Amino acid sequence: MLEVTQLVELQAVDTQLQDLNELLGDLPKKVDKLRLEEESLINAVDKGNNRLKEIELALNKAEHHMAEIKQKIDKLKDQLSLVTSNKQYDALTQEIEYLKQAMNEAELEDLELEEEKETLQNDLQEKEENLESLSEDLRIRRGRLENLIAESADKKSELEKEREEKSIHIDPSVLGRYVRIRDARDGLAVVTIDRNSCSGCGFVVPPQTVSVIRKKTLLYNCDICSRFLYFD
């Protein structure tokens, strides 16, 4: 078989393989992007829930702490009526003021924790809603991708086998040129001459060259786009 004919047949197989890949489009990338977003949201929700547990424990601890302080203050106030000297009275009063300051700090901490808890709960609710929506979108897209892959798997395997069989019979140096041109020209390395012009880039091929290409005895590359030319 003439080498130009072999290249034409190889190009036909590669074009079909390219069509199969384009059938999937950017769906694999979108699925992967959604998967990463889902993982990020899941981690954020887990982190938020863990922090929420920490806040609940801290609030519980703060409540107990404030109750203890109040109990101490009440006890000291009861003792005020029993003191017999100004020195004892001043000491108790000073301790009560110290405990009141501690109570103010504990109440402020409690308030800050409650505010953080409310903000975090609202944020978690939003993230969980987004996660539910994103997971559903991911499930649908993943299903579509799996269906498309399943539908095209057999055909792709068949074409890849055919491509391998055709490549064996082409001179390695020619095959190397073909692959380089194909990769550089959006998958199209072999094109026809249409009205004496390269159908790949539109370059007008000289008449004497067209005559040579018609005979299919020599390989010829377009002077502009480097694609292999053939006359159909």
C-alpha positions as semicolon CSV with decimal commas, in nm:
position;residue;x (nm);y (nm);z (nm)
1;M;0,000;0,000;0,000
2;L;0,127;0,351;-0,083
3;E;0,248;0,549;0,218
4;V;0,018;0,843;0,146
5;T;-0,282;0,608;0,150
6;Q;-0,164;0,462;0,480
7;L;-0,145;0,812;0,628
8;V;-0,495;0,895;0,502
9;E;-0,631;0,582;0,669
10;L;-0,440;0,655;0,991
11;Q;-0,578;1,009;0,992
12;A;-0,931;0,872;0,955
13;V;-0,881;0,655;1,264
14;D;-0,727;0,941;1,464
15;T;-1,015;1,169;1,367
16;Q;-1,264;0,915;1,501
17;L;-1,065;0,887;1,824
18;Q;-1,061;1,265;1,854
19;D;-1,437;1,274;1,798
20;L;-1,484;1,024;2,081
21;N;-1,273;1,236;2,316
22;E;-1,464;1,549;2,215
23;L;-1,786;1,364;2,289
24;L;-1,683;1,370;2,654
25;G;-1,586;1,736;2,615
26;D;-1,480;1,905;2,936
27;L;-1,713;1,686;3,141
28;P;-1,424;1,493;3,305
29;K;-1,264;1,824;3,414
30;K;-1,597;1,954;3,545
31;V;-1,657;1,632;3,737
32;D;-1,309;1,651;3,888
33;K;-1,358;2,019;3,978
34;L;-1,691;1,944;4,145
35;R;-1,536;1,652;4,331
36;L;-1,264;1,879;4,471
37;E;-1,524;2,141;4,567
38;E;-1,730;1,871;4,738
39;E;-1,427;1,749;4,934
40;S;-1,347;2,107;5,037
41;L;-1,704;2,167;5,155
42;I;-1,716;1,837;5,343
43;N;-1,391;1,929;5,519
44;A;-1,525;2,276;5,599
45;V;-1,850;2,133;5,739
46;D;-1,660;1,876;5,947
47;K;-1,428;2,147;6,078
48;G;-1,728;2,369;6,158
49;N;-1,910;2,092;6,341
50;N;-1,599;2,013;6,544
51;R;-1,567;2,380;6,639
52;L;-1,937;2,384;6,729
53;K;-1,878;2,097;6,972
54;E;-1,585;2,287;7,122
55;I;-1,805;2,595;7,168
56;E;-2,080;2,390;7,334
57;L;-1,826;2,248;7,579
58;A;-1,681;2,594;7,642
59;L;-2,030;2,738;7,700
60;N;-2,114;2,460;7,942
61;K;-1,786;2,521;8,124
62;A;-1,852;2,896;8,130
63;E;-2,202;2,844;8,274
64;H;-2,060;2,632;8,554
65;H;-1,782;2,885;8,613
66;M;-2,031;3,175;8,638
67;A;-2,253;2,973;8,870
68;E;-1,956;2,907;9,098
69;I;-1,860;3,276;9,100
70;K;-2,218;3,379;9,181
71;Q;-2,230;3,126;9,462
72;K;-1,906;3,264;9,606
73;I;-2,031;3,623;9,579
74;D;-2,358;3,537;9,753
75;K;-2,169;3,355;10,026
76;L;-1,935;3,651;10,081
77;K;-2,229;3,892;10,090
78;D;-2,386;3,682;10,362
79;Q;-2,061;3,701;10,556
80;L;-2,058;4,082;10,539
81;S;-2,333;4,105;10,797
82;L;-2,133;3,890;11,034
83;V;-1,799;4,075;11,030
84;T;-1,692;4,260;11,343
85;S;-1,417;4,483;11,207
86;N;-1,359;4,727;10,923
87;K;-1,053;4,527;10,819
88;Q;-1,262;4,211;10,769
89;Y;-1,531;4,412;10,593
90;D;-1,280;4,572;10,355
91;A;-1,121;4,233;10,281
92;L;-1,457;4,075;10,200
93;T;-1,562;4,375;9,990
94;Q;-1,236;4,361;9,796
95;E;-1,282;3,989;9,730
96;I;-1,641;4,048;9,617
97;E;-1,523;4,317;9,371
98;Y;-1,258;4,080;9,240
99;L;-1,521;3,810;9,186
100;K;-1,755;4,060;9,018
101;Q;-1,475;4,148;8,776
102;A;-1,421;3,778;8,712
103;M;-1,797;3,743;8,653
104;N;-1,790;4,028;8,399
105;E;-1,505;3,860;8,213
106;A;-1,684;3,524;8,220
107;E;-2,007;3,683;8,093
108;L;-1,816;3,857;7,812
109;E;-1,652;3,527;7,714
110;D;-1,994;3,359;7,725
111;L;-2,142;3,631;7,502
112;E;-1,857;3,600;7,250
113;L;-1,901;3,223;7,241
114;E;-2,277;3,258;7,184
115;E;-2,214;3,503;6,898
116;E;-1,956;3,272;6,742
117;K;-2,197;2,982;6,781
118;E;-2,479;3,167;6,604
119;T;-2,250;3,281;6,320
120;L;-2,107;2,932;6,282
121;Q;-2,451;2,769;6,280
122;N;-2,569;3,003;6,002
123;D;-2,249;2,941;5,806
124;L;-2,283;2,565;5,849
125;Q;-2,644;2,570;5,736
126;E;-2,543;2,755;5,418
127;K;-2,250;2,520;5,354
128;E;-2,464;2,210;5,410
129;E;-2,725;2,340;5,165
130;N;-2,451;2,413;4,910
131;L;-2,302;2,070;4,971
132;E;-2,636;1,900;4,911
133;S;-2,685;2,088;4,584
134;L;-2,326;2,031;4,471
135;S;-2,335;1,660;4,556
136;E;-2,653;1,616;4,352
137;D;-2,497;1,800;4,056
138;L;-2,185;1,586;4,090
139;R;-2,393;1,267;4,103
140;I;-2,573;1,363;3,780
141;R;-2,258;1,465;3,594
142;R;-2,068;1,160;3,716
143;G;-2,352;0,941;3,592
144;R;-2,345;1,108;3,251
145;L;-1,969;1,070;3,231
146;E;-1,981;0,702;3,326
147;N;-2,252;0,640;3,065
148;L;-2,055;0,818;2,794
149;I;-1,736;0,635;2,883
150;A;-1,919;0,301;2,886
151;E;-2,081;0,375;2,550
152;S;-1,753;0,476;2,386
153;A;-1,517;0,231;2,560
154;D;-1,560;-0,056;2,314
155;K;-1,539;0,172;2,012
156;K;-1,231;0,347;2,150
157;S;-1,058;0,016;2,219
158;E;-1,137;-0,102;1,868
159;L;-1,003;0,219;1,712
160;E;-0,686;0,215;1,921
161;K;-0,619;-0,141;1,810
162;E;-0,681;-0,042;1,447
163;R;-0,450;0,257;1,486
164;E;-0,173;0,038;1,622
165;E;-0,209;-0,205;1,332
166;K;-0,193;0,075;1,074
167;S;0,102;0,248;1,243
168;I;0,316;-0,066;1,220
169;H;0,322;-0,044;0,840
170;I;0,431;0,321;0,825
171;D;0,797;0,423;0,821
172;P;0,889;0,539;1,177
173;S;1,032;0,871;1,057
174;V;0,717;0,945;0,857
175;L;0,500;0,840;1,148
176;G;0,698;1,070;1,377
177;R;0,641;1,364;1,141
178;Y;0,274;1,278;1,119
179;V;0,233;1,273;1,499
180;R;0,416;1,606;1,541
181;I;0,202;1,774;1,276
182;R;-0,119;1,619;1,412
183;D;-0,045;1,740;1,764
184;A;0,044;2,088;1,638
185;R;-0,258;2,119;1,406
186;D;-0,556;2,032;1,626
187;G;-0,545;1,663;1,537
188;L;-0,540;1,710;1,159
189;A;-0,214;1,612;0,987
190;V;-0,344;1,489;0,649
191;V;-0,573;1,701;0,429
192;T;-0,702;1,700;0,075
193;I;-0,627;1,942;-0,204
194;D;-0,943;2,136;-0,281
195;R;-0,943;2,349;-0,595
196;N;-0,564;2,341;-0,604
197;S;-0,545;2,466;-0,245
198;C;-0,455;2,306;0,087
199;S;-0,786;2,242;0,262
200;G;-0,609;2,287;0,593
201;C;-0,482;2,643;0,555
202;G;-0,593;2,757;0,209
203;F;-0,244;2,782;0,060
204;V;-0,254;2,759;-0,320
205;V;-0,049;2,461;-0,436
206;P;0,146;2,507;-0,763
207;P;-0,008;2,311;-1,058
208;Q;0,305;2,102;-1,115
209;T;0,301;1,998;-0,748
210;V;-0,068;1,908;-0,773
211;S;0,019;1,680;-1,064
212;V;0,282;1,502;-0,854
213;I;0,042;1,465;-0,559
214;R;-0,227;1,320;-0,787
215;K;0,002;1,027;-0,867
216;K;0,023;0,938;-0,493
217;T;0,381;0,821;-0,537
218;L;0,547;1,082;-0,315
219;L;0,466;1,241;0,017
220;Y;0,421;1,615;0,004
221;N;0,375;1,863;0,288
222;C;0,206;2,199;0,259
223;D;0,463;2,481;0,250
224;I;0,260;2,683;0,500
225;C;0,094;2,450;0,754
226;S;0,320;2,144;0,695
227;R;0,022;1,908;0,670
228;F;0,049;1,607;0,439
229;L;-0,145;1,672;0,118
230;Y;-0,328;1,416;-0,094
231;F;-0,567;1,425;-0,386
232;D;-0,894;1,246;-0,324
